[in-house]
Short mmCIF file of C-alpha atoms and ligand atoms in Angstrom, two decimals:
data_model
loop_
_atom_site.label_atom_id
_atom_site.label_comp_id
_atom_site.label_asym_id
_atom_site.label_seq_id
_atom_site.Cartn_x
_atom_site.Cartn_y
_atom_site.Cartn_z
CA MET A 1 38.92 -117.36 55.96
CA GLY A 2 36.26 -117.75 53.30
CA THR A 3 32.63 -116.91 52.68
CA LEU A 4 29.41 -118.46 53.91
CA ILE A 5 26.37 -118.03 51.67
CA ARG A 6 23.35 -118.77 53.83
CA ASN A 7 20.02 -120.21 52.84
CA ALA A 8 20.16 -119.95 49.06
CA ARG A 9 17.97 -121.88 46.68
CA ILE A 10 20.73 -123.69 44.80
CA ILE A 11 20.64 -125.00 41.25
CA THR A 12 23.40 -127.50 41.98
CA GLN A 13 24.16 -129.05 38.58
CA ASP A 14 25.52 -131.98 40.60
CA THR A 15 24.96 -135.48 39.22
CA GLU A 16 21.35 -135.45 40.43
CA ARG A 17 20.68 -131.98 38.97
CA ARG A 18 18.89 -130.98 42.18
CA ILE A 19 17.51 -127.73 43.49
CA LEU A 20 18.43 -127.46 47.20
CA GLN A 21 17.70 -124.94 49.91
CA ALA A 22 21.06 -124.84 51.71
CA ASP A 23 24.19 -122.95 52.77
CA ILE A 24 27.41 -122.89 50.74
CA LEU A 25 30.76 -122.59 52.50
CA ILE A 26 33.54 -121.32 50.26
CA GLY A 27 37.20 -121.58 51.20
CA LYS A 28 40.05 -119.94 49.32
CA ASP A 29 38.92 -120.75 45.80
CA ARG A 30 36.75 -123.85 46.16
CA ILE A 31 33.39 -124.88 47.58
CA GLU A 32 34.15 -126.64 50.86
CA ARG A 33 30.73 -127.63 52.15
CA ILE A 34 27.06 -127.55 51.21
CA GLY A 35 24.47 -128.16 53.91
CA THR A 36 22.01 -126.57 56.27
CA GLY A 37 22.98 -124.63 59.39
CA LEU A 38 26.69 -124.57 58.57
CA PRO A 39 28.73 -122.87 61.35
CA LYS A 40 30.05 -119.38 60.63
CA ARG A 41 33.07 -119.84 62.88
CA GLY A 42 36.28 -118.62 61.22
CA VAL A 43 34.44 -117.25 58.18
CA ASP A 44 35.30 -113.74 56.91
CA GLU A 45 31.95 -112.90 55.39
CA VAL A 46 28.43 -114.27 55.86
CA ILE A 47 25.88 -113.49 53.16
CA ASP A 48 22.19 -113.92 53.73
CA ALA A 49 20.90 -115.35 50.48
CA SER A 50 17.30 -115.92 51.62
CA GLY A 51 15.07 -115.16 48.66
CA LYS A 52 17.95 -115.65 46.26
CA ILE A 53 18.80 -118.35 43.74
CA ALA A 54 22.40 -119.53 43.45
CA PHE A 55 23.57 -121.18 40.26
CA PRO A 56 26.97 -122.16 38.87
CA GLY A 57 28.60 -119.42 36.81
CA LEU A 58 27.60 -119.58 33.16
CA VAL A 59 30.31 -120.54 30.68
CA ASN A 60 30.45 -118.71 27.37
CA ALA A 61 32.28 -121.31 25.29
CA HIS A 62 32.75 -119.31 22.10
CA THR A 63 33.27 -115.60 21.70
CA HIS A 64 35.53 -112.85 20.42
CA ILE A 65 35.20 -110.57 23.41
CA ALA A 66 37.20 -107.60 22.17
CA MET A 67 34.72 -107.23 19.32
CA SER A 68 32.52 -105.46 21.86
CA LEU A 69 34.29 -102.44 20.33
CA PHE A 70 32.39 -103.21 17.11
CA ARG A 71 28.96 -103.76 18.62
CA GLY A 72 26.41 -102.43 16.16
CA TYR A 73 29.00 -101.63 13.48
CA GLY A 74 27.84 -102.49 9.94
CA GLU A 75 24.47 -103.55 11.29
CA GLY A 76 22.14 -105.35 8.86
CA LEU A 77 24.62 -106.53 6.22
CA PRO A 78 24.78 -110.19 5.14
CA LEU A 79 27.69 -112.15 6.66
CA LYS A 80 30.12 -111.93 3.72
CA ARG A 81 29.65 -108.19 3.11
CA TRP A 82 29.61 -107.47 6.83
CA LEU A 83 33.01 -109.16 7.22
CA GLU A 84 34.62 -107.87 4.04
CA GLU A 85 33.33 -104.30 4.03
CA LYS A 86 33.13 -103.52 7.72
CA ILE A 87 34.65 -105.88 10.27
CA TRP A 88 37.90 -106.96 8.61
CA PRO A 89 38.92 -103.40 7.57
CA ALA A 90 38.15 -102.17 11.09
CA GLU A 91 40.08 -105.06 12.64
CA GLU A 92 43.10 -104.16 10.48
CA LYS A 93 43.27 -100.87 12.39
CA LEU A 94 43.11 -102.42 15.86
CA GLU A 95 46.05 -102.03 18.19
CA GLU A 96 46.94 -104.23 21.17
CA GLU A 97 45.81 -101.61 23.69
CA ASP A 98 42.33 -101.49 22.12
CA ILE A 99 41.92 -105.20 22.93
CA TYR A 100 42.44 -104.46 26.61
CA TRP A 101 39.55 -101.99 26.71
CA GLY A 102 37.31 -104.14 24.49
CA THR A 103 37.90 -107.10 26.80
CA LEU A 104 37.07 -105.13 29.94
CA LEU A 105 33.88 -103.83 28.33
CA GLY A 106 32.82 -107.34 27.31
CA ALA A 107 33.77 -108.82 30.67
CA ILE A 108 31.65 -106.29 32.58
CA GLU A 109 28.68 -107.27 30.44
CA MET A 110 29.44 -110.95 31.01
CA ILE A 111 29.76 -110.66 34.78
CA ARG A 112 26.60 -108.60 35.05
CA SER A 113 24.73 -111.36 33.21
CA GLY A 114 26.09 -114.24 35.28
CA THR A 115 28.99 -115.45 33.15
CA THR A 116 32.12 -116.46 35.04
CA CYS A 117 34.21 -117.96 32.23
CA PHE A 118 34.67 -117.33 28.53
CA SER A 119 36.53 -119.00 25.68
CA ASP A 120 37.91 -116.60 23.11
CA MET A 121 39.52 -116.71 19.69
CA TYR A 122 41.18 -113.61 18.32
CA MET A 123 44.11 -112.63 16.17
CA LEU A 124 45.92 -109.95 18.16
CA GLY A 125 46.34 -108.43 21.59
CA LEU A 126 45.96 -111.74 23.43
CA ALA A 127 48.38 -110.81 26.19
CA ARG A 128 46.40 -107.62 26.83
CA MET A 129 43.18 -109.67 26.77
CA ALA A 130 44.68 -111.87 29.48
CA ASP A 131 45.69 -108.76 31.48
CA ALA A 132 42.14 -107.43 31.33
CA ALA A 133 40.60 -110.79 32.29
CA GLY A 134 43.12 -111.08 35.13
CA GLU A 135 42.27 -107.62 36.48
CA ILE A 136 38.50 -107.95 36.40
CA GLY A 137 38.69 -111.46 37.90
CA ILE A 138 36.99 -113.53 35.20
CA ARG A 139 38.08 -117.01 34.11
CA ALA A 140 39.23 -117.22 30.47
CA VAL A 141 40.54 -119.54 27.79
CA ILE A 142 42.29 -117.53 25.10
CA SER A 143 43.30 -118.72 21.66
CA GLN A 144 45.01 -117.20 18.67
CA GLY A 145 42.80 -117.61 15.58
CA LEU A 146 45.37 -119.12 13.21
CA PHE A 147 44.86 -118.80 9.47
CA ASP A 148 47.23 -119.03 6.54
CA ALA A 149 44.87 -118.52 3.61
CA ALA A 150 46.36 -115.10 2.91
CA LYS A 151 49.48 -113.73 1.25
CA HIS A 152 52.69 -113.94 3.26
CA ARG A 153 51.18 -116.29 5.83
CA THR A 154 52.73 -119.73 6.30
CA PRO A 155 51.78 -122.55 8.67
CA GLU A 156 55.22 -122.33 10.33
CA ALA A 157 54.99 -118.58 10.96
CA GLU A 158 51.44 -118.92 12.30
CA MET A 159 52.51 -121.72 14.62
CA ALA A 160 55.51 -119.76 15.89
CA LYS A 161 53.28 -116.78 16.74
CA MET A 162 50.78 -119.04 18.49
CA GLU A 163 53.40 -120.96 20.48
CA LYS A 164 54.87 -117.72 21.77
CA ILE A 165 51.53 -116.48 23.08
CA ALA A 166 50.54 -119.90 24.46
CA ASN A 167 53.78 -119.93 26.48
CA GLU A 168 53.15 -116.40 27.74
CA LEU A 169 49.60 -117.24 28.80
CA ALA A 170 50.76 -120.35 30.64
CA LYS A 171 52.73 -118.04 32.95
CA THR A 172 49.90 -115.63 33.80
CA ASN A 173 47.49 -116.97 36.41
CA PRO A 174 45.58 -120.21 36.88
CA ARG A 175 42.31 -118.57 35.88
CA ILE A 176 43.68 -117.85 32.41
CA LYS A 177 44.49 -120.68 30.02
CA ALA A 178 45.65 -120.88 26.44
CA ALA A 179 43.90 -122.86 23.74
CA VAL A 180 44.96 -123.46 20.16
CA GLY A 181 42.59 -121.71 17.76
CA ALA A 182 42.37 -122.49 14.06
CA HIS A 183 40.00 -120.06 12.39
CA ALA A 184 38.18 -122.50 10.08
CA VAL A 185 38.75 -125.22 7.49
CA TYR A 186 38.36 -122.69 4.62
CA SER A 187 40.95 -120.30 6.06
CA CYS A 188 43.57 -122.88 7.17
CA SER A 189 45.69 -125.20 5.07
CA GLU A 190 45.76 -128.88 5.97
CA ASP A 191 49.37 -128.48 7.14
CA LEU A 192 48.37 -125.74 9.55
CA LEU A 193 45.36 -127.69 10.88
CA ARG A 194 47.50 -130.77 11.49
CA LEU A 195 50.28 -128.80 13.19
CA ALA A 196 47.80 -126.90 15.34
CA LYS A 197 45.96 -130.03 16.46
CA GLU A 198 49.22 -131.87 17.18
CA PHE A 199 50.47 -128.97 19.29
CA ALA A 200 47.17 -128.84 21.18
CA SER A 201 47.16 -132.58 21.87
CA TYR A 202 50.81 -132.62 22.94
CA HIS A 203 50.33 -129.74 25.39
CA ASN A 204 46.86 -130.87 26.47
CA LEU A 205 45.22 -127.63 25.32
CA PRO A 206 41.77 -127.32 23.76
CA PHE A 207 41.72 -127.09 19.94
CA HIS A 208 39.13 -124.46 19.04
CA ILE A 209 37.73 -123.99 15.50
CA HIS A 210 34.65 -122.66 13.67
CA VAL A 211 32.88 -125.58 11.95
CA GLY A 212 29.67 -125.85 9.93
CA GLU A 213 28.67 -122.21 10.40
CA THR A 214 27.41 -121.55 6.87
CA ARG A 215 26.26 -123.55 3.88
CA GLU A 216 28.93 -121.84 1.78
CA GLU A 217 31.59 -123.24 4.11
CA VAL A 218 30.25 -126.79 3.66
CA PHE A 219 30.32 -126.51 -0.15
CA SER A 220 33.79 -125.03 -0.18
CA CYS A 221 35.00 -127.92 2.00
CA LEU A 222 33.34 -130.47 -0.30
CA GLU A 223 35.08 -128.83 -3.24
CA SER A 224 38.55 -128.43 -1.75
CA ARG A 225 38.76 -131.45 0.60
CA LYS A 226 36.13 -133.74 -0.98
CA MET A 227 34.49 -134.23 2.39
CA ARG A 228 32.14 -132.35 4.69
CA PRO A 229 33.84 -130.31 7.45
CA VAL A 230 33.37 -132.75 10.35
CA GLU A 231 34.28 -135.75 8.15
CA TYR A 232 37.37 -133.90 7.00
CA LEU A 233 38.46 -132.90 10.50
CA GLU A 234 38.03 -136.50 11.65
CA SER A 235 40.11 -137.70 8.71
CA ILE A 236 43.07 -135.55 9.79
CA GLY A 237 42.77 -136.53 13.46
CA ALA A 238 41.29 -133.23 14.59
CA ALA A 239 37.97 -134.53 15.98
CA ASP A 240 38.20 -135.75 19.58
CA SER A 241 37.29 -134.77 23.12
CA GLY A 242 40.00 -132.09 23.10
CA SER A 243 38.37 -130.32 20.15
CA ILE A 244 35.83 -127.50 20.37
CA PHE A 245 33.75 -127.05 17.22
CA ALA A 246 31.84 -123.77 17.29
CA HIS A 247 28.51 -123.39 15.46
CA MET A 248 27.81 -126.80 13.82
CA GLY A 249 24.58 -125.55 12.30
CA TRP A 250 25.13 -127.13 8.88
CA VAL A 251 25.77 -130.79 9.61
CA THR A 252 24.54 -134.12 8.31
CA LYS A 253 23.38 -137.10 10.40
CA ARG A 254 26.75 -138.71 9.61
CA GLU A 255 28.61 -135.69 11.00
CA ILE A 256 26.45 -135.74 14.12
CA SER A 257 27.34 -139.37 14.64
CA ILE A 258 31.08 -138.70 14.10
CA ALA A 259 31.01 -135.84 16.62
CA GLY A 260 29.21 -138.09 19.09
CA LYS A 261 31.50 -141.07 18.58
CA CYS A 262 34.63 -138.90 18.94
CA GLY A 263 33.25 -137.03 21.99
CA VAL A 264 33.74 -133.64 20.32
CA ASN A 265 32.73 -130.47 22.20
CA VAL A 266 30.10 -128.64 20.18
CA VAL A 267 29.34 -124.97 20.88
CA HIS A 268 25.94 -123.76 19.79
CA CYS A 269 25.81 -119.98 19.20
CA PRO A 270 22.13 -119.47 18.45
CA ILE A 271 21.90 -115.69 18.48
CA SER A 272 24.88 -115.14 16.19
CA ASN A 273 23.49 -117.70 13.72
CA LEU A 274 20.08 -116.05 13.75
CA LYS A 275 21.52 -112.56 13.41
CA LEU A 276 23.84 -113.43 10.53
CA ALA A 277 21.04 -115.42 8.90
CA THR A 278 23.18 -118.52 8.44
CA GLY A 279 20.08 -120.69 8.05
CA GLY A 280 21.36 -123.78 9.86
CA ILE A 281 20.30 -124.57 13.41
CA CYS A 282 22.66 -126.68 15.50
CA PRO A 283 20.82 -129.94 16.33
CA VAL A 284 21.72 -129.78 20.03
CA ALA A 285 19.52 -132.61 21.19
CA GLU A 286 20.79 -134.94 18.45
CA PHE A 287 24.40 -134.15 19.28
CA MET A 288 23.72 -134.92 22.92
CA GLU A 289 21.97 -138.19 22.07
CA ALA A 290 24.97 -139.13 19.89
CA GLY A 291 27.39 -138.53 22.78
CA ALA A 292 28.88 -135.11 21.98
CA ASN A 293 29.39 -132.58 24.77
CA VAL A 294 27.30 -129.52 23.88
CA ALA A 295 28.00 -126.09 25.32
CA LEU A 296 26.68 -122.64 24.47
CA GLY A 297 28.33 -119.45 23.30
CA THR A 298 27.36 -115.94 22.35
CA ASP A 299 29.94 -115.57 19.57
CA GLY A 300 31.42 -112.08 19.27
CA PRO A 301 29.45 -109.03 20.35
CA ALA A 302 29.45 -107.73 16.76
CA SER A 303 27.47 -110.73 15.52
CA ASN A 304 25.18 -110.89 18.53
CA ASN A 305 25.19 -107.45 20.16
CA SER A 306 25.33 -109.04 23.56
CA GLN A 307 27.48 -111.32 25.67
CA ASP A 308 24.47 -112.37 27.71
CA MET A 309 24.43 -116.12 28.35
CA ILE A 310 21.05 -115.93 30.11
CA GLU A 311 19.54 -114.73 26.85
CA THR A 312 21.55 -117.33 24.93
CA MET A 313 20.22 -120.13 27.12
CA LYS A 314 16.65 -119.03 26.47
CA ILE A 315 17.04 -118.59 22.71
CA ALA A 316 18.83 -121.95 22.42
CA LEU A 317 15.95 -123.61 24.20
CA LEU A 318 13.32 -121.87 22.08
CA LEU A 319 15.16 -122.69 18.89
CA GLN A 320 15.44 -126.42 19.68
CA SER A 321 11.73 -126.57 20.59
CA HIS A 322 10.87 -124.78 17.37
CA LYS A 323 13.17 -126.86 15.16
CA TYR A 324 11.75 -130.18 16.36
CA TRP A 325 8.14 -129.05 16.99
CA ASP A 326 8.63 -130.35 20.50
CA ALA A 327 8.57 -128.10 23.57
CA GLN A 328 10.34 -130.82 25.56
CA LYS A 329 13.05 -131.71 23.06
CA MET A 330 15.65 -130.61 25.60
CA SER A 331 15.14 -131.45 29.24
CA PRO A 332 15.52 -128.64 31.80
CA ALA A 333 18.68 -130.29 33.13
CA GLN A 334 20.17 -130.41 29.63
CA ILE A 335 19.60 -126.68 29.13
CA TRP A 336 21.49 -125.83 32.31
CA ASP A 337 24.18 -128.40 31.50
CA CYS A 338 24.86 -126.71 28.16
CA ALA A 339 25.22 -123.31 29.85
CA THR A 340 27.37 -124.46 32.78
CA ILE A 341 29.02 -127.80 33.36
CA ASN A 342 29.38 -128.82 29.70
CA GLY A 343 31.20 -125.57 28.95
CA ALA A 344 33.50 -126.09 31.92
CA ARG A 345 34.21 -129.64 30.72
CA ALA A 346 34.98 -128.44 27.19
CA LEU A 347 37.46 -125.89 28.54
CA GLY A 348 39.02 -128.17 31.13
CA PHE A 349 38.03 -126.28 34.29
CA ASP A 350 36.92 -128.04 37.45
CA SER A 351 33.87 -125.77 37.70
CA GLY A 352 30.33 -125.60 36.31
CA SER A 353 28.45 -127.05 39.28
CA ILE A 354 27.85 -126.15 42.91
CA GLU A 355 29.39 -129.22 44.52
CA GLU A 356 31.83 -129.74 47.35
CA GLY A 357 35.38 -129.58 46.05
CA LYS A 358 34.54 -127.66 42.88
CA LEU A 359 36.00 -124.25 42.01
CA ALA A 360 33.77 -121.56 43.51
CA ASP A 361 32.19 -119.84 40.49
CA ILE A 362 28.75 -118.89 41.80
CA VAL A 363 26.03 -116.47 40.71
CA LEU A 364 23.35 -115.10 43.03
CA VAL A 365 20.11 -113.70 41.66
CA ASP A 366 17.34 -111.92 43.48
CA ALA A 367 14.27 -114.09 43.01
CA LYS A 368 11.95 -111.43 44.41
CA ALA A 369 11.58 -109.85 41.00
CA ALA A 370 8.55 -109.20 38.82
CA ASN A 371 9.95 -111.32 35.99
CA LEU A 372 10.60 -114.36 38.23
CA LEU A 373 7.63 -114.54 40.57
CA PRO A 374 5.79 -116.75 41.40
CA LEU A 375 8.85 -118.95 41.66
CA HIS A 376 8.40 -122.65 41.04
CA ASN A 377 11.20 -125.13 41.59
CA ASP A 378 11.45 -125.65 37.89
CA LEU A 379 14.72 -125.39 36.00
CA ARG A 380 12.95 -124.81 32.69
CA SER A 381 10.88 -121.96 34.06
CA ILE A 382 13.91 -120.29 35.63
CA ALA A 383 15.84 -120.57 32.35
CA TYR A 384 12.95 -118.95 30.49
CA SER A 385 12.29 -116.18 33.01
CA LEU A 386 15.70 -115.02 34.26
CA ASN A 387 17.26 -111.82 33.07
CA PRO A 388 20.57 -110.09 33.82
CA SER A 389 18.92 -107.44 35.99
CA ASN A 390 18.24 -110.21 38.54
CA VAL A 391 21.97 -110.89 39.03
CA THR A 392 23.16 -109.34 42.29
CA ASP A 393 26.46 -111.08 43.07
CA VAL A 394 29.02 -113.05 41.12
CA MET A 395 31.85 -115.01 42.68
CA ILE A 396 34.73 -116.34 40.59
CA ASN A 397 37.42 -118.52 42.11
CA GLY A 398 36.11 -117.73 45.59
CA LYS A 399 36.24 -113.92 45.10
CA PHE A 400 33.33 -111.57 44.50
CA VAL A 401 33.76 -109.78 41.18
CA LEU A 402 30.23 -108.37 41.49
CA ARG A 403 28.92 -107.57 44.97
CA GLU A 404 25.48 -106.08 45.49
CA LYS A 405 25.43 -105.16 41.80
CA LYS A 406 28.79 -103.37 41.93
CA ILE A 407 31.81 -104.48 39.89
CA THR A 408 34.48 -104.85 42.56
CA LEU A 409 37.89 -105.10 40.91
CA VAL A 410 37.90 -102.41 38.22
CA ASP A 411 36.42 -98.91 37.94
CA GLU A 412 33.36 -99.64 35.81
CA GLU A 413 32.58 -96.02 34.97
CA LEU A 414 36.10 -95.43 33.70
CA VAL A 415 36.04 -98.62 31.59
CA LEU A 416 32.71 -97.76 29.95
CA GLU A 417 33.88 -94.26 29.08
CA LYS A 418 37.30 -95.30 27.84
CA ALA A 419 36.04 -98.31 25.82
CA ALA A 420 33.43 -96.21 24.03
CA ASP A 421 36.08 -93.59 23.14
CA VAL A 422 38.47 -96.27 21.90
CA ALA A 423 35.73 -97.91 19.80
CA HIS A 424 34.83 -94.65 18.02
CA GLU A 425 38.49 -93.85 17.52
CA VAL A 426 39.30 -97.26 15.95
CA VAL A 427 36.69 -97.04 13.20
CA SER A 428 37.72 -93.49 12.32
CA ARG A 429 41.46 -94.27 12.18
ZN1 ZN B 501 33.16 -117.07 16.16
#
């Protein structure tokens, strides 16, 4: 039983952050051994990975995957108009079944670009999102985006809805987990934020929220709560190592130090911030120095156009270099940490590195490619040069979900056709 991947160049992400030329033996769902000349006795499948790079599956720590149905919709509008005139009215028309197809579409894009796990926040269709993730084989953390800043919405009703779905998700499969999502400080009352965080802490679930995305959000928080967003969330007990703060582009030195001291998980979504022209750049290196755990995310496909974490890793790196006028502001190991093991840590999965005993989420890329050669053993160079077309195989939980560039568990052609039809139908409803 199991798979033997022979002779790969492995970006391990183990504690030494090494690159090794070795074999990887995978058992049912975990990596059993790493070494050279491992015996193939009793193994179901042997894969010759000579000339290939193996790296831990990338973790997309903040997205809204079903919004792949809205890719390119309302293109070019500023954030507020884009949401109010295009996205929110279109989302009003969404039905649960649409989420299933949007999730499959997004997951195919993710797998083809080396992502093995995503963390989502959305307001409907979460059970169908879990079905889709289950079928295609990807790992997922799914949260209801709670908000009560609207007529007829109360903290109690929001919590009841969320608890129901969290219980349902807990019964699905071990690859799918629930998180507690609160949309943002400006869209949630203090009662709702407190209830949501308490529920998350009690059930040991991640608490996922948008924080410090725009300058407008910071000023509204100063006005309504008399504190900046991170200060406020700390004051109500919502800033700790179980919390995932997405964006964090508009933060002060004091907020950076709070996030570090509390061990908050910060998710930098560079492409979404650039596309929506939010102006703030998440100070990744400063957060890391302060002690926060920093991961990366694409944000939804409507505010990014892609779910490609390879591209996200590169843009994050470029943006940090540019922000600090320092091409070495982030070390190569830190870049890969943000895209892999830090995301896994934020979401509570025992994955994110190629180490014995870890869950087997592994990506193989063909290094004999024009955009990668000549290959140096340099993590920074690989992060800059990779692209999704290099990805040949993706294993999640010990199973290939992409094998020799073919999606294995769903009919890709059917999904692409159906998702595109559904997307056009939704906006014309
Ligand atoms: Zn978001």
